[in-house]
Coordinates of C-alpha atoms in Angstrom, one line a residue:
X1 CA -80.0 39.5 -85.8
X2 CA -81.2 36.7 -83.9
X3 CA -83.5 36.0 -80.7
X4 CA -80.1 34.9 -78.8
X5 CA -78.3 38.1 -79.8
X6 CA -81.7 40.2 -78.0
X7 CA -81.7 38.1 -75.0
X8 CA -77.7 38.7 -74.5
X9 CA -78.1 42.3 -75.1
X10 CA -80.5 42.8 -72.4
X11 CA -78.8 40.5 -70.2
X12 CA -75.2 43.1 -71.2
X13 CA -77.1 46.3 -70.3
X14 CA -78.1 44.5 -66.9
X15 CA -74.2 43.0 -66.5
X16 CA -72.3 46.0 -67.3
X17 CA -74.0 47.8 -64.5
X18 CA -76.5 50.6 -66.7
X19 CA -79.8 48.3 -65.8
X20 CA -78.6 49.1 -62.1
X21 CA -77.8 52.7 -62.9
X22 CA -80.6 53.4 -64.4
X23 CA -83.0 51.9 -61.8
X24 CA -81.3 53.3 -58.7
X25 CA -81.6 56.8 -60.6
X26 CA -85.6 56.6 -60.9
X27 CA -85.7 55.0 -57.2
X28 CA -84.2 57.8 -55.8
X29 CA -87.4 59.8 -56.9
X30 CA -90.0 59.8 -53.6
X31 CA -93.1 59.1 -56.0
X32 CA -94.8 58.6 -53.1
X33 CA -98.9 58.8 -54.0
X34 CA -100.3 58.5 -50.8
X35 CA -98.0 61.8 -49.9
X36 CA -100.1 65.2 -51.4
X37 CA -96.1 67.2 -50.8
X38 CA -95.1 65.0 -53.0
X39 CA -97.3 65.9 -56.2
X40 CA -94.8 67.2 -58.2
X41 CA -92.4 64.5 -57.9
X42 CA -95.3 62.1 -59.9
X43 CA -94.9 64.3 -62.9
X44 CA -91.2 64.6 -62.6
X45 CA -91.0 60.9 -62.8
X46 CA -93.3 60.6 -65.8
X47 CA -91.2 63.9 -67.7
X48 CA -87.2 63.1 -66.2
X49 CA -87.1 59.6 -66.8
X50 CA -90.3 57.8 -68.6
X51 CA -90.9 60.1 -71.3
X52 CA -86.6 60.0 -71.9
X53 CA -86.8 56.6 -72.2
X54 CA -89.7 56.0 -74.9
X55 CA -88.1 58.8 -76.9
X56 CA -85.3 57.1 -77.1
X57 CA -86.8 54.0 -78.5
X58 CA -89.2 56.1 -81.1
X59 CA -92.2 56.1 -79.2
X60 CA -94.3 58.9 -80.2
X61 CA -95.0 60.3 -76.2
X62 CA -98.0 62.2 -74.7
X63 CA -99.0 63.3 -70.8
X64 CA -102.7 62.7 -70.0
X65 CA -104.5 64.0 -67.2
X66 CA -107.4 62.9 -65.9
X67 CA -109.1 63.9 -62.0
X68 CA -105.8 65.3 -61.4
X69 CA -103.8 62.4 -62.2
X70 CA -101.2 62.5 -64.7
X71 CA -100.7 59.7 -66.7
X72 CA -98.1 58.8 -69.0
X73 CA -98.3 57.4 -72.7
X74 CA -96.5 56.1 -75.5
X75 CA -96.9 54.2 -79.0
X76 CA -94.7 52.6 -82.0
X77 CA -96.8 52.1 -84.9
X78 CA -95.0 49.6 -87.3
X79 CA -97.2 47.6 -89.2
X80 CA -101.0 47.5 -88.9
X81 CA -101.3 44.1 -90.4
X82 CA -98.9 42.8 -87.1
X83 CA -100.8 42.4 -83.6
X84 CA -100.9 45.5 -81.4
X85 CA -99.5 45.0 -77.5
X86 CA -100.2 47.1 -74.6
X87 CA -98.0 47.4 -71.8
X88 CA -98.7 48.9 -68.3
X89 CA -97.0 49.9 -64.7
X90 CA -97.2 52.5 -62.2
X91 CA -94.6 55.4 -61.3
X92 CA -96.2 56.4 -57.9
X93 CA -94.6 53.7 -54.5
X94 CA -96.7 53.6 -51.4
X95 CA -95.1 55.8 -48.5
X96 CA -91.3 54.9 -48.0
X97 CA -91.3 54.7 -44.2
X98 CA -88.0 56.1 -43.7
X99 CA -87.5 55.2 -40.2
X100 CA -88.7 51.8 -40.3
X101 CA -85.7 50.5 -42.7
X102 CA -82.9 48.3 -41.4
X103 CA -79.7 50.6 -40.6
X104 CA -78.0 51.1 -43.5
X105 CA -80.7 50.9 -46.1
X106 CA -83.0 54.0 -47.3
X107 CA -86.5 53.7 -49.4
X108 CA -84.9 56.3 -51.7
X109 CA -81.4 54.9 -52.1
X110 CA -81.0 51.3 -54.6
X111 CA -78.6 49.8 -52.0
X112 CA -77.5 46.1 -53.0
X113 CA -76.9 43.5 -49.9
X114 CA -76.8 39.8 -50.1
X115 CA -77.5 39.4 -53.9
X116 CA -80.7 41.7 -53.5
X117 CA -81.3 45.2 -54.4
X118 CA -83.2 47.7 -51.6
X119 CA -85.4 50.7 -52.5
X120 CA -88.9 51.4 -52.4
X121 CA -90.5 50.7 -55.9
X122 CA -87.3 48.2 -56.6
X123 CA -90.6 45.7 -56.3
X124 CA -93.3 47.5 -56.4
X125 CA -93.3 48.9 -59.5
X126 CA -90.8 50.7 -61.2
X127 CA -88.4 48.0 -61.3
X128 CA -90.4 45.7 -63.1
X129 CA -91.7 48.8 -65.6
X130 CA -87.8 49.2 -66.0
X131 CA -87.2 45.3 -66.9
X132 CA -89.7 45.7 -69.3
X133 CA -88.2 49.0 -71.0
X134 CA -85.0 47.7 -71.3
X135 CA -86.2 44.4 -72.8
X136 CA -88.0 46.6 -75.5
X137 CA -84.9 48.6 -76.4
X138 CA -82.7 45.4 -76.8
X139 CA -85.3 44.0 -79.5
X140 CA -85.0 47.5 -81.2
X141 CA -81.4 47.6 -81.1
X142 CA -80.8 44.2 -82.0
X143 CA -83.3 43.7 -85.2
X144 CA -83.8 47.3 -86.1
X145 CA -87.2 47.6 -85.3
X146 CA -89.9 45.6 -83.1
X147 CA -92.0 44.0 -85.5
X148 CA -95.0 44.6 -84.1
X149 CA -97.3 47.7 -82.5
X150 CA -96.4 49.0 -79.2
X151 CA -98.7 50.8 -76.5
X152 CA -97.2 51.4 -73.2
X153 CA -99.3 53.3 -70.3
X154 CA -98.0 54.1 -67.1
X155 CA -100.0 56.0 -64.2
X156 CA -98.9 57.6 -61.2
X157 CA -101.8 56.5 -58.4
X158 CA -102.2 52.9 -58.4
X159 CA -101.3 52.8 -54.6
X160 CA -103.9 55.4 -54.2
X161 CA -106.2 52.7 -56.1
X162 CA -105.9 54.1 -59.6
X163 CA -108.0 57.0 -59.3
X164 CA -109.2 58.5 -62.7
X165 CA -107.8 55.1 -64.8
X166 CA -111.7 53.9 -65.1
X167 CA -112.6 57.0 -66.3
X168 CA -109.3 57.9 -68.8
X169 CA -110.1 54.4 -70.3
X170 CA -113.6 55.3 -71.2
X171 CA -112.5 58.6 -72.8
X172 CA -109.5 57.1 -74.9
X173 CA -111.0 54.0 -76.0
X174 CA -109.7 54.2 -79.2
X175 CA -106.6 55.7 -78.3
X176 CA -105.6 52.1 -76.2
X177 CA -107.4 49.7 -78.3
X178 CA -104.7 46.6 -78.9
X179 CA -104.9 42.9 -79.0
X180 CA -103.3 42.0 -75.7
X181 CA -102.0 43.8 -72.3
X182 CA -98.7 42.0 -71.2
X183 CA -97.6 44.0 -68.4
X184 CA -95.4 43.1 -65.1
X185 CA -96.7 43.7 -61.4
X186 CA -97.2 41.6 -58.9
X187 CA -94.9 39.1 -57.3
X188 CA -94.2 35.2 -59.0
X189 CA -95.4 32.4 -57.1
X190 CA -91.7 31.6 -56.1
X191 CA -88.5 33.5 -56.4
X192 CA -87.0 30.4 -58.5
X193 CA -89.7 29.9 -61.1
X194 CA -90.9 32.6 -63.9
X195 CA -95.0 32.9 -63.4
X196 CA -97.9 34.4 -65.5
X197 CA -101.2 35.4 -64.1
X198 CA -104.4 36.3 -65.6
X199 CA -106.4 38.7 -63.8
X200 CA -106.4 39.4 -60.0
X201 CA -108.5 39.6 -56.7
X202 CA -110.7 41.9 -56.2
X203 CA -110.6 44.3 -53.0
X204 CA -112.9 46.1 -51.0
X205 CA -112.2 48.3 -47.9
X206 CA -114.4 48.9 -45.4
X207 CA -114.9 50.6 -41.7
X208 CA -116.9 49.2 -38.8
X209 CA -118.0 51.2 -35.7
X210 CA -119.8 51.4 -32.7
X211 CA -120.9 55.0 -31.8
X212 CA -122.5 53.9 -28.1
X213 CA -122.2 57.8 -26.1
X214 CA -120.8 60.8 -25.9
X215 CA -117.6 60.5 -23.8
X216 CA -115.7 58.2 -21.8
X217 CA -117.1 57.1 -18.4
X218 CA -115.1 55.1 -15.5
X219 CA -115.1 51.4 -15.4
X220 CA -115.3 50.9 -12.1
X221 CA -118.5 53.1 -11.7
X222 CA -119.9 52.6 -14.4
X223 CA -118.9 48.8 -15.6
X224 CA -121.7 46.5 -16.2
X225 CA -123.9 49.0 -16.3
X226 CA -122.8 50.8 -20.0
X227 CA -122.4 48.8 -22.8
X228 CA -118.8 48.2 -24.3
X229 CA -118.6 49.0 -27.4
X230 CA -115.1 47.6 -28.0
X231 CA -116.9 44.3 -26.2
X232 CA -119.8 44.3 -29.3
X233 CA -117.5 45.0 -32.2
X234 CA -115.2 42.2 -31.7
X235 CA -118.1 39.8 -31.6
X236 CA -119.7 41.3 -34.5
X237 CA -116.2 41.0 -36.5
X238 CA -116.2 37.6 -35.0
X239 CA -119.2 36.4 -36.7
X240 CA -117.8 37.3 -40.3
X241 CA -116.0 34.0 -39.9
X242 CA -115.2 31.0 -38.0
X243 CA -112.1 31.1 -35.6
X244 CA -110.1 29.5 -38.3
X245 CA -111.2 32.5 -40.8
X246 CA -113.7 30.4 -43.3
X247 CA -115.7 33.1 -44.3
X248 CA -119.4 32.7 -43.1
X249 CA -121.4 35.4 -45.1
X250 CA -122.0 32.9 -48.3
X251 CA -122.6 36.2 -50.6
X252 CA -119.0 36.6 -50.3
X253 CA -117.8 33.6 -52.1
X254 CA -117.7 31.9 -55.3
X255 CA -120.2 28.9 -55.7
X256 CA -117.3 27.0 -56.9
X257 CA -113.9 26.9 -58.5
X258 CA -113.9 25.9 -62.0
X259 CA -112.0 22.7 -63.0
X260 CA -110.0 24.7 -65.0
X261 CA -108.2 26.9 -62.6
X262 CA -108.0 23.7 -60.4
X263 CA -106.2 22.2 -63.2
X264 CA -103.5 24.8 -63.2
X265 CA -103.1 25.2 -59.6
X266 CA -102.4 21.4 -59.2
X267 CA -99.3 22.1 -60.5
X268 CA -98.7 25.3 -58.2
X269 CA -97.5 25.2 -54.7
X270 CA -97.3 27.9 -52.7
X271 CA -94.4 27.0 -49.9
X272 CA -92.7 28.9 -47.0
X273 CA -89.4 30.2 -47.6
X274 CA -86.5 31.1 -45.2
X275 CA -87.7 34.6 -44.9
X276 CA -91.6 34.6 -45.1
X277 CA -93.9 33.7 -42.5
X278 CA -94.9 30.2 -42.0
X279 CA -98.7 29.2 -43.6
X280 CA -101.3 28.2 -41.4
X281 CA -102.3 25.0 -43.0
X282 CA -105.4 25.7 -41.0
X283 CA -106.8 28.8 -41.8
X284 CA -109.0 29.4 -44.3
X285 CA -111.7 27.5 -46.5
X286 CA -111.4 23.8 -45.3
X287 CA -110.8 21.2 -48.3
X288 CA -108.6 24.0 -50.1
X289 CA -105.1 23.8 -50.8
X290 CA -103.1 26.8 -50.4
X291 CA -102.6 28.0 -54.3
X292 CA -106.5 27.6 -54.2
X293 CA -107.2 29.8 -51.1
X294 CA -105.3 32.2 -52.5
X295 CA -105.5 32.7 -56.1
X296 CA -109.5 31.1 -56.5
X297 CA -111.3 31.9 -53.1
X298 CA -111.9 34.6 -51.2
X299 CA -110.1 35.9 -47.5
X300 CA -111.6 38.6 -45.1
X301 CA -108.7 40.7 -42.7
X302 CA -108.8 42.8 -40.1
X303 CA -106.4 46.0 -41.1
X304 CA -106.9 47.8 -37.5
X305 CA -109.4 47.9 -34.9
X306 CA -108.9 50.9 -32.6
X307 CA -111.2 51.5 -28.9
X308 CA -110.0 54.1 -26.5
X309 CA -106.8 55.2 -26.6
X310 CA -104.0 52.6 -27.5
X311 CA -100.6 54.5 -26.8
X312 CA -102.2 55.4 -22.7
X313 CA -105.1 53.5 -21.7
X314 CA -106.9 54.6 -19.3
X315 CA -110.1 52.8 -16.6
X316 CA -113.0 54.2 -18.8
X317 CA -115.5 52.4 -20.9
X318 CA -114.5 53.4 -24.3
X319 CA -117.4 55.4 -26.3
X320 CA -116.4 54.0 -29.7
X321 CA -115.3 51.2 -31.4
X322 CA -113.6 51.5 -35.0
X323 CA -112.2 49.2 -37.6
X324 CA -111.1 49.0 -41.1
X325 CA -111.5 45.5 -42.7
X326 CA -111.3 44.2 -46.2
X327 CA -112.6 41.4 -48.8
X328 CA -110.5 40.1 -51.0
X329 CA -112.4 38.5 -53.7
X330 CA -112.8 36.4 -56.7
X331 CA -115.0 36.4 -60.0
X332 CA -118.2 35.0 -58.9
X333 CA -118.9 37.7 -56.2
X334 CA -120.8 40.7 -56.8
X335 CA -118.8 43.2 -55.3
X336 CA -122.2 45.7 -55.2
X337 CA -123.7 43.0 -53.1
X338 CA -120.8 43.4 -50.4
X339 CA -121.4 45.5 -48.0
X340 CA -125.7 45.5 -48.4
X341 CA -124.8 41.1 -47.5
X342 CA -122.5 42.3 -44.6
X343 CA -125.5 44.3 -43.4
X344 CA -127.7 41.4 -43.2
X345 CA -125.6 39.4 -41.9
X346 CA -124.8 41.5 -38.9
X347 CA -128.9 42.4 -38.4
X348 CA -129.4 38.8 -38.5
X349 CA -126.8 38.2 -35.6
X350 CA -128.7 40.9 -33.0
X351 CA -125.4 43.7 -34.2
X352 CA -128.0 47.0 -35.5
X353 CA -125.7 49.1 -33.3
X354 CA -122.8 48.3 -35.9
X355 CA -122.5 51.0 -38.9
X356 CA -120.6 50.2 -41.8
X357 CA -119.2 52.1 -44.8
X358 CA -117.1 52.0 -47.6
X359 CA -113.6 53.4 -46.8
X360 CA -113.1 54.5 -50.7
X361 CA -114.8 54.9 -53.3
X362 CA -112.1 53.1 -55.8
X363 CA -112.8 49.5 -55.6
X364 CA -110.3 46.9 -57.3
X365 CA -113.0 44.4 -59.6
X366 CA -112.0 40.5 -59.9
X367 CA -110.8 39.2 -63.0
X368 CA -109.8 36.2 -64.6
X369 CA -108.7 35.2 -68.1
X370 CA -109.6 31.7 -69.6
X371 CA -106.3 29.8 -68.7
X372 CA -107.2 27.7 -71.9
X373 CA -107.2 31.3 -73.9
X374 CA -104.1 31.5 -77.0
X375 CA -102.5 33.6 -75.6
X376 CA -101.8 32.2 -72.2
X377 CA -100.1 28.9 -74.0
X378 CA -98.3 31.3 -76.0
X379 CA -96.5 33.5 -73.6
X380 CA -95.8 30.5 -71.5
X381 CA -94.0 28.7 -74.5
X382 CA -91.9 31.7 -75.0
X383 CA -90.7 32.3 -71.5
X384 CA -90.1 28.5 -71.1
X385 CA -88.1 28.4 -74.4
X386 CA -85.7 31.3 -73.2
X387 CA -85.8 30.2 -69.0
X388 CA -85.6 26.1 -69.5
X389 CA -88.4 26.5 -67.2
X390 CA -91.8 25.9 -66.6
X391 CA -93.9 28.6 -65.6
X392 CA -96.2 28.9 -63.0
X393 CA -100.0 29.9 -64.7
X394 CA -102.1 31.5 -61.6
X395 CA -105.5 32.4 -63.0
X396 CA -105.8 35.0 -60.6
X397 CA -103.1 37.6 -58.7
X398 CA -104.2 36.9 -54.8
X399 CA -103.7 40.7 -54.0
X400 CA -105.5 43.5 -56.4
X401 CA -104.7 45.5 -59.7
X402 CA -107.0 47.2 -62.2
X403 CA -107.0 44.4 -64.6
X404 CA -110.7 44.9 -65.1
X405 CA -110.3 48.1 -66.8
X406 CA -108.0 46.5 -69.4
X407 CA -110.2 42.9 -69.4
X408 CA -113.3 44.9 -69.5
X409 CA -113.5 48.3 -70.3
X410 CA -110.8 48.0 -73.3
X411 CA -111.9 44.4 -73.5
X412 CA -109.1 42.8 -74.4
X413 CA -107.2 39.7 -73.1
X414 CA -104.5 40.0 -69.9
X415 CA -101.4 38.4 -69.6
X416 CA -99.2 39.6 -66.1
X417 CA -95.3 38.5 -66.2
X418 CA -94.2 39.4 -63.5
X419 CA -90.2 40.3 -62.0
X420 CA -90.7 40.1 -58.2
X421 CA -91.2 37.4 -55.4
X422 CA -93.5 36.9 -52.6
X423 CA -91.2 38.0 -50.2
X424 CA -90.2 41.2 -51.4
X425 CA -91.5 43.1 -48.4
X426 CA -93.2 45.2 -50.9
X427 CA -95.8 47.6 -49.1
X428 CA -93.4 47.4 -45.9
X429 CA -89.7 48.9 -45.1
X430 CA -86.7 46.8 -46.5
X431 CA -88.3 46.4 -49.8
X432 CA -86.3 44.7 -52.2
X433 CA -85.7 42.5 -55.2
X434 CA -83.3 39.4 -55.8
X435 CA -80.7 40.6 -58.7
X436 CA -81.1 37.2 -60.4
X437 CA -84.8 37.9 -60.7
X438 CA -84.2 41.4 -62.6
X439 CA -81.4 39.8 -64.9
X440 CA -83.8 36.6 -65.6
X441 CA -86.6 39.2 -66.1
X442 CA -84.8 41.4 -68.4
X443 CA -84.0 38.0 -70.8
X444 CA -87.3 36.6 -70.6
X445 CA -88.9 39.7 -72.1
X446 CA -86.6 40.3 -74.5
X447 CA -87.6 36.7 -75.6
X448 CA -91.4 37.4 -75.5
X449 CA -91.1 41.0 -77.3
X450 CA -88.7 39.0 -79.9
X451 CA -91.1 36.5 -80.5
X452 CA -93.8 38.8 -80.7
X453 CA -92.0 40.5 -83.6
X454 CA -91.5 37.3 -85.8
X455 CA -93.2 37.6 -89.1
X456 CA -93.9 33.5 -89.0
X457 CA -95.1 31.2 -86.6
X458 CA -97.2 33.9 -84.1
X459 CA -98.6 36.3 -86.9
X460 CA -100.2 33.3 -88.2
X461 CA -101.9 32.5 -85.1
X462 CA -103.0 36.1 -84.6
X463 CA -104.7 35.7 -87.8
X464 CA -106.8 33.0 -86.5
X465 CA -107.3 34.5 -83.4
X466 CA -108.9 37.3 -84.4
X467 CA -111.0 35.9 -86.4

C-alpha cells in the first residue's frame, strides 16, 4: 500500500488496454451541445457512463438540472477533519465536423495513428475527465479508501458557454463547498512538460454591422455615389488595433502585469512545434514575450466578417456589413466596460453608422490565482516528484473556462492540471491526443490524489492553511 503501487496501477489499467476501452466507449457518444437533436445523448453520457463510474468507486451520485441543463454530481465523504477537493469537466464536445476529418478518422470513433489517439472530446474534455477517474479509482483500490473528501461535478454545456453553471452554483452553495478545485481542461504549455494553471482568460463575443439600405444596388451605376458598407466596417475593425494587432482601445487592457506572473512566465516558453503554426514574433503587444501575450495580456480576433454574398458575388454595392469579433481578456479589465469602451471608441473615430451587440449573453470572467498561494507549490511538488519534471505554472489559461464560478462564487482556490497539448486540434476536425500524455496523465494524478490522502505532511499544512 504505497504511492508507487497507485501510480503503477493506473499506469496497468492504461497498459493493459481498459483506459483505451473505456475512453473510445464514451467517445463514441455524439455529446455534441451546440446540436439541439442531440439532447438526449447529454443525459445518456451523464446516466451510461459517468454515473457507472462514480458508483463504482462509492460516490454517493445525483443529476441536477438547472435552465435545462443537466448536470452531473458526485461525493465520498471520508473524514471531515481531512481537506475536501472538488473536481470538474464537461460531457458535451463542440460539433464533430464529420466531413472535415482526414480519411480514415471519424469524430465518433477513438482511432489510434502515429502514437496519438483521434476522436472528438479525446482532448476536449472527456479524456481528460477520464484520466482523472481512473487516477481516483487506482488510489481507492490501492490503499482502500482515499483519505480525503471527494466532490466531482461534471456539466454538459461548456461549449455552449456553461449555461445555467452560474446559477446552479448560487443555489448549491453548500452542496460544493470544498477547499480546492483541481480539475483538468485545457491544453499544457508543451506536449513534453506536465503544466498547472490558475485561472483563465476571459471572453467576450461580439457582432459589428453596417445596416446602410434596403437592397443591393449595381456598382457600376451606383459606385461612388452609395456608401460601402463593407468599405466602413473594415476601417472601423481596423481602428480596434494597429496593423500588427496591439490593441488600441486602452479600457481593454491591464494597467500592467504583476511581477509575479512575470516571474513564472520567465521560466515558460511558448515554441512552435512540427505541427502548429509558426508565431508571429510581431504581432501583438510590443515589449511582450510570447508566454506574456498570451497568458497575461489581452488579444482581439476577427471570427468572420461577411458583406454580400461570399459563395457568388455579384457587381452590387452590398447593403450590409457583419462581423463577429471577440476579446480575450485578463484580470484587470472590466468586462461590463467592454463593449460601452468599444462604443466610444468607434464614435470618437467618425464610425456612428456601426451597431454593436453582444453575441451571448454567457460571458467567460478572467481569473487568476496567486501563483505564490499553498496550494500552487504543493500540487507542483507532487507532480514533479512522480514526473522527474518541472512543471510549467501559467497564471492564466490563454483561452476561456468558468473558473470564476469556482474562484468566486464558491470562493475557493483553483488549481487546472491539465492532459492535453497545444496542438491537439481541439475545436477543429482531427482532434486528438498523444498516448504518452494520457499514460503520463493517468500517473501524475494518481500521485496528487495519493498525496492528498496522506495523514502527515499535507494535513498538517491544511491545518495552517485554513486558518
Amino acid at each position: 500500500m504505497t504511492r508507487e503501487a497507485a501510480i503503477a496501477r493506473s499506469e496497468a489499467y492504461f497498459d493493459s488496454g481498459a483506459f483505451r476501452e473505456d475512453l473510445a466507449r464514451r467517445i463514441s457518444m455524439p455529446t455534441e451541445s451546440q446540436n439541439p437533436d442531440r439532447e438526449h445523448v447529454l443525459v445518456d453520457y451523464i446516466e451510461a457512463e459517468i454515473r457507472p463510474a462514480f458508483e463504482a468507486l462509492g460516490f454517493a451520485c445525483r443529476t441536477l438540472n438547472q435552465n435545462g441543463w443537466p448536470f452531473f454530481f458526485a461525493e465520498r465523504t471520508e473524514d471531515a477533519a481531512r481537506p475536501t477537493v472538488l473536481g470538474y469537466g464537461h460531457g458535451d464536445v463542440i460539433r464533430g465536423l464529420d466531413d472535415e476529418w482526414d480519411e480514415g478518422l471519424s469524430p465518433w470513433r477513438l482511432t489510434e495513428r502515429d502514437n496519438r489517439w483521434y476522436g472528438r472530446g479525446v482532448a476536449d474534455n472527456k479524456g481528460q475527465h477520464s484520466i482523472n477517474v481512473g487516477a481516483l479509482r487506482a488510489v481507492i483500490e490501492t490503499r482502500g479508501r482515499l483519505g480525503f473528501n471527494a466532490k466531482y461535478l461534471i456539466e454538459m454545456g461548456e461549449e455552449r458557454v456553461s449555461p445555467g453553471l452560474r446559477e446552479l452554483a448560487n443555489t448549491h452553495k453548500e452542496l460544493f463547498r470544498s477547499d480546492v478545485l483541481i480539475a483538468s481542461d485545457g491544453p499544457r504549455l508543451s506536449a513534453e512538460r506536465p503544466t498547472v494553471f490558475l485561472g483563465s482568460r476571459g471572453s467576450i463575443s461580439f457582432d459589428i454591422w453596417i445596416d446602410a439600405r434596403k437592397g443591393g444596388h449595381h456598382s457600376g451605376n451606383w459606385g461612388g455615389l452609395l456608401s460601402d458598407p463593407a468599405i466602413q466596417l473594415a476601417h472601423a475593425i481596423a481602428s480596434i488595433t494597429e496593423p500588427t494587432g496591439k490593441i488600441r482601445i486602452p479600457e481593454w487592457l491591464p494597467t500592467s502585469i504583476p511581477d509575479d506572473v512575470r516571474r513564472v512566465l520567465a521560466d515558460c516558453e511558448v515554441e512552435s512545434g512540427t505541427e502548429e503554426p509558426k508565431i508571429d514574433p510581431d504581432w501583438g503587444e510590443p515589449g511582450l514575450t510570447s508566454a506574456e501575450k498570451v497568458f497575461a495580456w489581452c488579444s482581439f480576433s476577427v471570427l468572420a466578417f461577411e458583406a454580400g454574398n461570399p459563395r457568388t458575388p455579384v457587381g452590387a454595392i452590398p447593403p450590409r456589413a457583419w462581423s463577429r469579433c471577440q476579446l480575450r481578456f485578463v484580470t484587470g479589465v472590466d468586462v461590463q466596460d467592454v463593449l460601452p469602451a468599444l462604443r466610444r471608441h468607434l464614435d470618437r473615430g467618425g464610425f456612428s453608422t456601426v451597431r454593436i451587440a453582444k453575441a451571448r449573453d454567457e460571458v467567460f470572467h478572467a481569473t487568476r490565482l496567486d501563483p505564490k498561494h499553498p496550494w500552487v507549490s504543493w500540487v507542483v511538488d507532487s507532480i514533479a516528484r512522480t514526473t522527474g519534471k518541472k512543471p510549467a505554472i501559467l497564471p492564466s489559461l490563454g483561452g476561456s473556462l468558468p473558473n470564476d464560478i469556482f474562484s468566486e462564487v464558491l470562493e475557493m482556490p483553483t488549481i487546472w492540471v491539465p492532459h492535453s497539448y497545444p496542438g491537439c486540434s481541439q475545436h477543429a476536425p482531427n482532434e486528438h491526443l498523444p498516448v504518452a500524455i494520457a499514460r503520463e496523465g493517468l500517473g501524475l494524478m494518481a500521485g496528487l490524489y495519493w498525496d492528498l490522502g496522506e495523514p502527515n505532511g499535507q494535513l498538517a499544512q491544511y491545518a495552517v492553511w485554513k486558518t
